[in-house]
């Protein structure tokens, strides 16, 4: 136990060094999810590995058929900096469970965790199965130039395109876990205080908005917006105090480059006067307070790119259903959220909005269910993982058929004839009489 506590403390220290991540978030969002993923794979691996029997058609009589999973071979996992433990090891768990060897490239954006993974993994896992390669763009480029049996990348769409281009050279399949502008639609019939807490937890309680599934913007009605805004203000003050920059419970911005990018979004002329809460910043400490905007223009930079930080615009519409068209005018998001008590509105939202995942009346926690696939669609990514979906992502499902030597059908062999063709057409159309004739060896002769 003391050894385990020391390891957990080292991990928490690395996460704090890289991101100023609070210990609670480190345990809940990274350590506990990795443990759960490991235990879930260990519990279910025999079932996942077992060949799956499938029906054998009568036209192939006598035969049996099954689907057998097999490892792809050597896979490359390129991780992200925002959850540098979780997003490094969770794909590795699936890859190893499926029987592959893995090259893990942690993000240089989280140098403390990258260094810790490079130190710890060789001490606890077989170095011939899992290799950690540290470095930046140069090293990542060199890795992408190699031939792999699969590439798994977590990050932004710009680098995702680079990864896909490199993969295409060797016809290598790739899983891309990207991001996007995740919308939150808030109806007026909700429990307002609970909705505000869950939105705030999913936005600022997830690495201060530096999460691919964090709410990126809110859509609500013009009449309801003031009430929602007031509730969010109260919740945020309770969570982080009157001066959030002093709060130990709020992660910092990862580096000066991202701080400058977020500052640029806040200071854009058409947006700067739309701040209705927050806006404080400390460039020395790389901290930005939770900041809310109201009715920013759709052509502003903050609405054109994924925010990936503590800024949250609220857009207003006259009627809640108008949110559907607004969301569908943008690229498909990694996650879409709706707060409502109206089951009909939920059904309409589910049918009308395409997203990697969807959650009603909460944010972000859908990724904790290992029975659900986690992945994007369109610009937000391709492929999925978590639970068995991780095992499947790194497996080839091999079709296997086994036939006996009985049931020889003369009709399938040359020389062809009109009677043979009639029987073959009947077999292909599933006609029982023709199948029986084929099995019995009709037509007689050659």
Short mmCIF file of C-alpha atoms in Angstrom, two decimals:
data_model
loop_
_atom_site.label_atom_id
_atom_site.label_comp_id
_atom_site.label_asym_id
_atom_site.label_seq_id
_atom_site.Cartn_x
_atom_site.Cartn_y
_atom_site.Cartn_z
CA UNK A 1 0.00 0.00 0.00
CA UNK A 2 2.72 2.58 0.82
CA UNK A 3 4.32 1.86 -2.57
CA UNK A 4 0.99 2.40 -4.32
CA UNK A 5 0.48 5.68 -2.47
CA UNK A 6 3.95 6.84 -3.51
CA UNK A 7 3.19 6.05 -7.14
CA UNK A 8 -0.15 7.87 -6.97
CA UNK A 9 1.57 10.86 -5.37
CA UNK A 10 4.18 10.92 -8.17
CA UNK A 11 1.44 10.86 -10.80
CA UNK A 12 -0.55 13.62 -9.06
CA UNK A 13 2.62 15.72 -8.76
CA UNK A 14 3.34 15.31 -12.48
CA UNK A 15 -0.21 16.29 -13.42
CA UNK A 16 0.02 19.33 -11.19
CA UNK A 17 3.39 20.30 -12.68
CA UNK A 18 2.04 20.07 -16.23
CA UNK A 19 -1.45 21.51 -15.76
CA UNK A 20 -1.91 22.69 -12.19
CA UNK A 21 -4.46 19.89 -12.01
CA UNK A 22 -6.18 19.56 -8.60
CA UNK A 23 -5.55 16.27 -6.81
CA UNK A 24 -9.28 15.42 -6.88
CA UNK A 25 -9.42 15.77 -10.67
CA UNK A 26 -6.21 13.75 -10.99
CA UNK A 27 -7.73 10.87 -9.03
CA UNK A 28 -11.28 11.01 -10.41
CA UNK A 29 -10.55 11.77 -14.07
CA UNK A 30 -7.28 9.93 -14.60
CA UNK A 31 -6.15 7.43 -11.96
CA UNK A 32 -9.56 5.93 -11.19
CA UNK A 33 -10.55 5.67 -14.86
CA UNK A 34 -7.29 3.89 -15.74
CA UNK A 35 -7.78 1.43 -12.88
CA UNK A 36 -11.36 0.78 -13.95
CA UNK A 37 -10.28 0.25 -17.55
CA UNK A 38 -7.63 -2.29 -16.50
CA UNK A 39 -9.99 -4.21 -14.22
CA UNK A 40 -12.76 -4.22 -16.83
CA UNK A 41 -10.40 -5.65 -19.46
CA UNK A 42 -9.07 -8.31 -17.09
CA UNK A 43 -12.60 -9.34 -16.12
CA UNK A 44 -13.89 -9.60 -19.69
CA UNK A 45 -10.83 -10.52 -21.77
CA UNK A 46 -11.57 -14.26 -22.05
CA UNK A 47 -15.04 -13.47 -23.36
CA UNK A 48 -13.71 -10.89 -25.84
CA UNK A 49 -11.03 -13.30 -27.14
CA UNK A 50 -13.38 -16.23 -27.61
CA UNK A 51 -14.24 -16.95 -31.27
CA UNK A 52 -17.83 -16.04 -32.04
CA UNK A 53 -19.90 -18.73 -33.73
CA UNK A 54 -22.12 -17.52 -36.55
CA UNK A 55 -24.74 -19.36 -38.62
CA UNK A 56 -23.60 -21.39 -41.62
CA UNK A 57 -25.84 -21.17 -44.65
CA UNK A 58 -27.43 -24.30 -46.04
CA UNK A 59 -25.80 -23.67 -49.43
CA UNK A 60 -22.42 -24.32 -47.75
CA UNK A 61 -23.56 -27.57 -46.12
CA UNK A 62 -21.82 -29.17 -44.34
CA UNK A 63 -19.88 -26.32 -42.72
CA UNK A 64 -19.38 -24.28 -39.57
CA UNK A 65 -18.46 -20.61 -39.36
CA UNK A 66 -16.93 -18.33 -36.75
CA UNK A 67 -15.29 -14.93 -36.30
CA UNK A 68 -11.88 -15.08 -34.61
CA UNK A 69 -10.20 -11.93 -33.26
CA UNK A 70 -6.47 -11.66 -33.86
CA UNK A 71 -3.88 -8.97 -33.06
CA UNK A 72 -3.08 -6.41 -35.73
CA UNK A 73 0.62 -6.47 -34.82
CA UNK A 74 2.64 -3.35 -34.02
CA UNK A 75 0.63 -0.23 -33.18
CA UNK A 76 1.51 3.41 -32.52
CA UNK A 77 -0.35 5.39 -29.84
CA UNK A 78 0.13 9.17 -29.93
CA UNK A 79 -1.27 10.78 -26.81
CA UNK A 80 -2.53 14.27 -25.85
CA UNK A 81 -1.41 16.67 -23.12
CA UNK A 82 -4.73 17.52 -21.46
CA UNK A 83 -5.26 14.11 -19.80
CA UNK A 84 -1.72 12.82 -20.24
CA UNK A 85 -2.08 9.69 -18.09
CA UNK A 86 -5.56 8.62 -19.16
CA UNK A 87 -5.15 9.33 -22.86
CA UNK A 88 -1.79 7.56 -22.93
CA UNK A 89 -2.64 4.36 -21.08
CA UNK A 90 -6.31 3.79 -21.92
CA UNK A 91 -5.59 3.00 -25.60
CA UNK A 92 -2.54 0.95 -24.55
CA UNK A 93 -4.78 -1.23 -22.35
CA UNK A 94 -6.95 -2.08 -25.37
CA UNK A 95 -3.94 -2.65 -27.61
CA UNK A 96 -2.23 -5.03 -25.16
CA UNK A 97 -5.50 -6.80 -24.37
CA UNK A 98 -5.86 -7.51 -28.10
CA UNK A 99 -2.33 -8.97 -28.20
CA UNK A 100 -0.37 -6.21 -29.91
CA UNK A 101 3.00 -4.62 -29.27
CA UNK A 102 2.77 -0.86 -28.66
CA UNK A 103 4.92 2.18 -29.24
CA UNK A 104 3.60 4.95 -26.99
CA UNK A 105 4.40 8.57 -27.83
CA UNK A 106 3.30 10.74 -24.87
CA UNK A 107 2.66 14.43 -25.54
CA UNK A 108 5.56 16.82 -25.20
CA UNK A 109 2.92 19.33 -24.02
CA UNK A 110 2.89 17.50 -20.67
CA UNK A 111 6.63 16.95 -20.12
CA UNK A 112 6.42 15.87 -16.47
CA UNK A 113 3.95 13.08 -17.22
CA UNK A 114 5.82 12.09 -20.38
CA UNK A 115 9.01 11.70 -18.35
CA UNK A 116 7.20 9.78 -15.61
CA UNK A 117 5.65 7.33 -18.10
CA UNK A 118 9.07 6.77 -19.69
CA UNK A 119 10.46 6.01 -16.23
CA UNK A 120 7.63 3.92 -14.75
CA UNK A 121 6.41 1.73 -17.61
CA UNK A 122 9.72 -0.11 -18.19
CA UNK A 123 9.75 -0.96 -14.47
CA UNK A 124 6.35 -2.64 -14.55
CA UNK A 125 5.65 -3.91 -18.08
CA UNK A 126 7.52 -5.98 -20.64
CA UNK A 127 9.73 -3.60 -22.60
CA UNK A 128 9.49 -5.81 -25.69
CA UNK A 129 5.71 -5.24 -25.72
CA UNK A 130 5.45 -1.56 -24.75
CA UNK A 131 8.01 1.09 -25.65
CA UNK A 132 7.75 4.74 -24.60
CA UNK A 133 9.28 7.23 -27.05
CA UNK A 134 9.59 10.79 -25.78
CA UNK A 135 10.09 13.87 -27.91
CA UNK A 136 8.40 16.58 -29.93
CA UNK A 137 7.42 17.17 -33.54
CA UNK A 138 10.70 15.77 -34.92
CA UNK A 139 10.30 12.47 -33.08
CA UNK A 140 6.59 12.21 -33.87
CA UNK A 141 7.30 12.83 -37.56
CA UNK A 142 9.96 10.12 -37.53
CA UNK A 143 7.53 7.68 -35.94
CA UNK A 144 4.81 8.49 -38.49
CA UNK A 145 7.24 7.76 -41.32
CA UNK A 146 7.47 4.14 -40.17
CA UNK A 147 5.03 1.41 -41.18
CA UNK A 148 2.56 0.45 -38.45
CA UNK A 149 -0.33 -1.97 -38.30
CA UNK A 150 -2.52 0.71 -36.69
CA UNK A 151 -2.14 4.29 -35.49
CA UNK A 152 -4.19 5.69 -32.62
CA UNK A 153 -4.04 9.48 -32.30
CA UNK A 154 -5.66 11.78 -29.75
CA UNK A 155 -5.47 15.52 -30.37
CA UNK A 156 -6.70 18.23 -32.69
CA UNK A 157 -8.00 17.98 -36.25
CA UNK A 158 -5.05 19.88 -37.76
CA UNK A 159 -2.55 17.26 -36.59
CA UNK A 160 -5.17 14.58 -37.25
CA UNK A 161 -4.90 15.41 -40.95
CA UNK A 162 -1.11 15.04 -40.76
CA UNK A 163 -1.52 11.64 -39.11
CA UNK A 164 -4.01 10.47 -41.75
CA UNK A 165 -1.73 11.63 -44.56
CA UNK A 166 1.20 9.70 -43.07
CA UNK A 167 -0.97 6.62 -42.49
CA UNK A 168 -2.19 6.69 -46.09
CA UNK A 169 1.35 6.18 -47.39
CA UNK A 170 1.36 2.66 -45.93
CA UNK A 171 -2.42 2.06 -46.08
CA UNK A 172 -2.35 1.98 -42.29
CA UNK A 173 -5.74 2.14 -40.53
CA UNK A 174 -6.03 4.92 -37.97
CA UNK A 175 -8.28 5.86 -35.07
CA UNK A 176 -8.52 9.63 -34.64
CA UNK A 177 -9.89 10.94 -31.34
CA UNK A 178 -10.29 14.64 -32.07
CA UNK A 179 -12.64 17.26 -30.65
CA UNK A 180 -14.92 20.01 -31.83
CA UNK A 181 -17.40 22.53 -30.52
CA UNK A 182 -19.57 20.53 -28.13
CA UNK A 183 -22.96 22.26 -27.75
CA UNK A 184 -25.16 22.39 -24.64
CA UNK A 185 -28.84 23.08 -25.26
CA UNK A 186 -30.73 24.18 -22.12
CA UNK A 187 -34.52 24.08 -22.07
CA UNK A 188 -36.48 26.28 -19.64
CA UNK A 189 -38.16 23.38 -17.79
CA UNK A 190 -35.02 22.07 -16.04
CA UNK A 191 -33.90 22.07 -12.42
CA UNK A 192 -31.85 25.20 -12.94
CA UNK A 193 -29.41 24.84 -10.04
CA UNK A 194 -28.56 21.21 -10.87
CA UNK A 195 -28.19 22.03 -14.57
CA UNK A 196 -25.82 24.92 -13.78
CA UNK A 197 -23.68 22.73 -11.48
CA UNK A 198 -23.41 19.96 -14.07
CA UNK A 199 -22.52 22.37 -16.86
CA UNK A 200 -19.90 24.05 -14.66
CA UNK A 201 -18.43 20.71 -13.58
CA UNK A 202 -18.19 19.53 -17.19
CA UNK A 203 -16.62 22.79 -18.34
CA UNK A 204 -14.39 24.22 -15.62
CA UNK A 205 -14.19 21.07 -13.45
CA UNK A 206 -12.64 19.19 -16.37
CA UNK A 207 -9.17 20.68 -16.59
CA UNK A 208 -10.58 24.23 -16.75
CA UNK A 209 -12.21 23.59 -20.11
CA UNK A 210 -9.14 21.92 -21.65
CA UNK A 211 -11.05 18.76 -22.53
CA UNK A 212 -12.32 17.51 -25.87
CA UNK A 213 -15.80 16.82 -24.45
CA UNK A 214 -16.09 20.01 -22.40
CA UNK A 215 -19.12 22.19 -23.22
CA UNK A 216 -17.97 24.64 -25.87
CA UNK A 217 -21.07 26.85 -26.04
CA UNK A 218 -24.61 27.00 -24.66
CA UNK A 219 -27.82 27.57 -26.60
CA UNK A 220 -30.94 28.61 -24.71
CA UNK A 221 -33.95 30.84 -25.28
CA UNK A 222 -33.65 34.59 -25.01
CA UNK A 223 -36.23 34.59 -22.22
CA UNK A 224 -34.41 31.95 -20.15
CA UNK A 225 -30.82 33.17 -20.65
CA UNK A 226 -30.80 35.70 -17.74
CA UNK A 227 -31.93 33.01 -15.26
CA UNK A 228 -29.36 30.52 -16.51
CA UNK A 229 -26.61 33.14 -16.40
CA UNK A 230 -27.48 34.13 -12.83
CA UNK A 231 -27.44 30.48 -11.72
CA UNK A 232 -24.07 29.85 -13.39
CA UNK A 233 -22.62 32.91 -11.65
CA UNK A 234 -23.75 31.66 -8.23
CA UNK A 235 -22.42 28.16 -8.88
CA UNK A 236 -19.03 29.41 -10.09
CA UNK A 237 -18.59 31.70 -7.11
CA UNK A 238 -19.39 28.79 -4.81
CA UNK A 239 -16.99 26.47 -6.69
CA UNK A 240 -14.01 28.84 -7.06
CA UNK A 241 -14.60 31.83 -4.79
CA UNK A 242 -14.78 35.53 -5.57
CA UNK A 243 -11.28 35.47 -7.08
CA UNK A 244 -10.99 32.23 -9.11
CA UNK A 245 -7.36 32.97 -9.97
CA UNK A 246 -6.51 32.17 -6.35
CA UNK A 247 -8.45 28.90 -6.33
CA UNK A 248 -6.43 25.69 -5.93
CA UNK A 249 -9.35 23.82 -7.52
CA UNK A 250 -8.93 25.37 -10.97
CA UNK A 251 -6.34 24.05 -13.43
CA UNK A 252 -4.12 26.49 -15.24
CA UNK A 253 -3.74 26.92 -18.98
CA UNK A 254 -1.17 24.41 -20.22
CA UNK A 255 1.40 26.87 -21.64
CA UNK A 256 2.03 30.41 -22.85
CA UNK A 257 1.08 29.60 -26.43
CA UNK A 258 -2.38 28.40 -25.47
CA UNK A 259 -2.76 31.30 -23.05
CA UNK A 260 -2.05 33.71 -25.91
CA UNK A 261 -4.55 31.93 -28.15
CA UNK A 262 -7.30 32.16 -25.50
CA UNK A 263 -6.42 35.78 -24.77
CA UNK A 264 -6.83 36.51 -28.48
CA UNK A 265 -10.30 34.94 -28.46
CA UNK A 266 -11.32 37.06 -25.45
CA UNK A 267 -9.91 40.31 -26.81
CA UNK A 268 -11.39 40.15 -30.30
CA UNK A 269 -13.18 43.45 -30.87
CA UNK A 270 -16.60 41.95 -31.62
CA UNK A 271 -16.41 39.70 -28.52
CA UNK A 272 -14.66 41.66 -25.75
CA UNK A 273 -17.77 43.66 -24.84
CA UNK A 274 -19.88 40.46 -24.64
CA UNK A 275 -18.21 39.25 -21.42
CA UNK A 276 -20.90 39.06 -18.72
CA UNK A 277 -18.92 37.17 -16.07
CA UNK A 278 -15.25 36.58 -15.28
CA UNK A 279 -12.54 37.69 -17.66
CA UNK A 280 -9.73 37.88 -15.10
CA UNK A 281 -6.37 36.58 -16.22
CA UNK A 282 -2.84 36.20 -14.89
CA UNK A 283 -0.29 35.63 -17.63
CA UNK A 284 2.52 34.94 -15.18
CA UNK A 285 0.57 32.11 -13.54
CA UNK A 286 -1.07 31.05 -16.86
CA UNK A 287 -4.50 31.31 -15.24
CA UNK A 288 -7.76 32.50 -16.76
CA UNK A 289 -10.93 32.68 -14.66
CA UNK A 290 -14.17 31.02 -15.79
CA UNK A 291 -15.52 33.50 -18.33
CA UNK A 292 -19.01 33.68 -19.79
CA UNK A 293 -20.07 35.59 -22.91
CA UNK A 294 -23.61 36.42 -24.03
CA UNK A 295 -24.72 36.52 -27.67
CA UNK A 296 -21.34 36.58 -29.39
CA UNK A 297 -21.49 36.88 -33.20
CA UNK A 298 -21.43 33.56 -35.06
CA UNK A 299 -18.62 34.81 -37.28
CA UNK A 300 -16.34 35.59 -34.32
CA UNK A 301 -13.21 33.52 -33.80
CA UNK A 302 -14.57 32.09 -30.55
CA UNK A 303 -17.42 30.49 -32.51
CA UNK A 304 -15.28 29.31 -35.41
CA UNK A 305 -12.77 27.16 -33.53
CA UNK A 306 -12.80 24.78 -30.59
CA UNK A 307 -12.20 26.91 -27.49
CA UNK A 308 -10.38 24.32 -25.35
CA UNK A 309 -10.24 26.60 -22.34
CA UNK A 310 -12.32 28.34 -19.65
CA UNK A 311 -14.37 30.53 -22.02
CA UNK A 312 -18.08 29.75 -22.50
CA UNK A 313 -20.36 31.67 -24.88
CA UNK A 314 -24.15 31.61 -24.43
CA UNK A 315 -26.17 31.96 -27.64
CA UNK A 316 -29.87 32.75 -27.56
CA UNK A 317 -32.75 31.73 -29.81
CA UNK A 318 -36.46 32.53 -29.74
CA UNK A 319 -37.56 28.89 -29.55
CA UNK A 320 -35.50 25.97 -28.28
CA UNK A 321 -35.98 23.95 -31.49
CA UNK A 322 -34.04 26.62 -33.39
CA UNK A 323 -30.93 25.24 -31.69
CA UNK A 324 -31.05 22.18 -33.97
CA UNK A 325 -30.36 24.15 -37.13
CA UNK A 326 -27.63 26.16 -35.44
CA UNK A 327 -25.79 23.01 -34.31
CA UNK A 328 -26.20 21.34 -37.69
CA UNK A 329 -24.70 24.38 -39.45
CA UNK A 330 -21.38 23.53 -37.76
CA UNK A 331 -19.05 20.54 -37.94
CA UNK A 332 -20.26 17.43 -36.12
CA UNK A 333 -19.16 17.59 -32.47
CA UNK A 334 -17.54 14.94 -30.28
CA UNK A 335 -20.38 15.31 -27.77
CA UNK A 336 -23.78 17.02 -27.69
CA UNK A 337 -25.69 17.81 -24.51
CA UNK A 338 -29.33 18.62 -23.86
CA UNK A 339 -30.94 19.63 -20.56
CA UNK A 340 -34.69 19.14 -20.56
CA UNK A 341 -37.55 17.29 -18.90
CA UNK A 342 -39.32 16.95 -22.26
CA UNK A 343 -38.89 13.38 -23.53
CA UNK A 344 -40.22 14.33 -26.95
CA UNK A 345 -37.56 17.03 -27.26
CA UNK A 346 -34.94 14.45 -26.28
CA UNK A 347 -36.15 12.12 -29.04
CA UNK A 348 -36.09 14.93 -31.60
CA UNK A 349 -32.59 15.99 -30.49
CA UNK A 350 -31.29 12.42 -30.72
CA UNK A 351 -32.70 12.02 -34.21
CA UNK A 352 -31.70 15.43 -35.56
CA UNK A 353 -28.17 15.90 -34.18
CA UNK A 354 -25.18 13.84 -35.32
CA UNK A 355 -22.43 13.70 -32.70
CA UNK A 356 -19.81 11.27 -31.45
CA UNK A 357 -21.80 10.85 -28.24
CA UNK A 358 -24.86 12.35 -26.60
CA UNK A 359 -25.86 12.95 -23.01
CA UNK A 360 -29.11 14.25 -21.55
CA UNK A 361 -29.19 16.33 -18.36
CA UNK A 362 -25.47 16.13 -17.60
CA UNK A 363 -22.11 16.69 -19.27
CA UNK A 364 -18.96 14.61 -19.88
CA UNK A 365 -19.75 11.57 -17.70
CA UNK A 366 -20.89 9.35 -20.58
CA UNK A 367 -17.23 8.44 -21.19
CA UNK A 368 -17.14 6.63 -17.82
CA UNK A 369 -19.48 3.88 -19.06
CA UNK A 370 -17.25 1.12 -20.54
CA UNK A 371 -20.22 -0.38 -22.38
CA UNK A 372 -20.52 2.74 -24.56
CA UNK A 373 -18.16 3.48 -27.47
CA UNK A 374 -16.22 6.73 -27.16
CA UNK A 375 -15.28 8.38 -30.42
CA UNK A 376 -16.12 11.07 -32.90
CA UNK A 377 -17.86 11.43 -36.24
CA UNK A 378 -16.85 13.60 -39.19
CA UNK A 379 -14.49 16.37 -38.08
CA UNK A 380 -14.56 15.14 -34.47
CA UNK A 381 -12.83 11.88 -35.32
CA UNK A 382 -13.12 8.36 -36.64
CA UNK A 383 -13.18 5.06 -34.77
CA UNK A 384 -14.01 4.44 -31.12
CA UNK A 385 -12.65 2.82 -27.99
CA UNK A 386 -13.36 2.09 -24.27
CA UNK A 387 -14.18 -1.37 -22.91
CA UNK A 388 -14.66 -3.97 -25.62
CA UNK A 389 -14.54 -1.22 -28.22
CA UNK A 390 -10.85 -0.76 -27.30
CA UNK A 391 -10.22 -4.47 -27.83
CA UNK A 392 -12.04 -4.33 -31.17
CA UNK A 393 -10.17 -1.18 -32.25
CA UNK A 394 -6.87 -3.08 -32.08
CA UNK A 395 -8.11 -6.44 -33.41
CA UNK A 396 -8.76 -7.92 -36.81
CA UNK A 397 -11.95 -9.96 -36.89
CA UNK A 398 -10.99 -12.92 -39.06
CA UNK A 399 -13.71 -14.85 -40.89
CA UNK A 400 -13.23 -18.62 -40.56
CA UNK A 401 -15.27 -21.33 -42.29
CA UNK A 402 -14.70 -25.06 -41.90
CA UNK A 403 -16.19 -27.55 -44.39
CA UNK A 404 -16.32 -31.30 -44.49
CA UNK A 405 -15.79 -33.38 -47.64
CA UNK A 406 -19.43 -34.41 -47.96
CA UNK A 407 -22.09 -32.42 -49.79
CA UNK A 408 -20.17 -32.10 -53.03
CA UNK A 409 -22.25 -30.03 -55.49
CA UNK A 410 -21.53 -30.93 -59.13
CA UNK A 411 -23.41 -27.85 -60.33
CA UNK A 412 -20.64 -25.50 -59.21
CA UNK A 413 -17.98 -27.02 -61.45
CA UNK A 414 -17.33 -26.76 -65.20
CA UNK A 415 -18.28 -27.77 -67.77
CA UNK A 416 -21.25 -25.46 -67.27
CA UNK A 417 -24.71 -26.23 -68.63
CA UNK A 418 -28.23 -24.84 -68.55
CA UNK A 419 -29.41 -27.38 -65.90
CA UNK A 420 -26.40 -26.55 -63.71
CA UNK A 421 -27.06 -22.82 -64.06
CA UNK A 422 -30.72 -23.32 -63.09
CA UNK A 423 -29.70 -25.16 -59.92
CA UNK A 424 -26.98 -22.60 -59.06
CA UNK A 425 -29.39 -19.70 -59.49
CA UNK A 426 -31.86 -21.46 -57.24
CA UNK A 427 -29.16 -22.07 -54.60
CA UNK A 428 -28.12 -18.39 -54.68
CA UNK A 429 -31.77 -17.35 -54.31
CA UNK A 430 -32.19 -19.67 -51.34
CA UNK A 431 -34.63 -22.10 -52.95
CA UNK A 432 -34.72 -25.24 -50.82
CA UNK A 433 -35.46 -27.65 -53.68
CA UNK A 434 -32.48 -26.51 -55.72
CA UNK A 435 -30.24 -26.63 -52.64
CA UNK A 436 -31.25 -30.25 -52.00
CA UNK A 437 -30.62 -31.13 -55.65
CA UNK A 438 -27.18 -29.50 -55.48
CA UNK A 439 -26.31 -31.41 -52.29
CA UNK A 440 -27.52 -34.70 -53.79
CA UNK A 441 -25.28 -34.11 -56.81
CA UNK A 442 -27.80 -33.13 -59.50
CA UNK A 443 -27.64 -32.86 -62.41
CA UNK A 444 -26.09 -36.28 -62.90
CA UNK A 445 -23.11 -36.65 -65.12
CA UNK A 446 -19.99 -34.52 -65.17
#
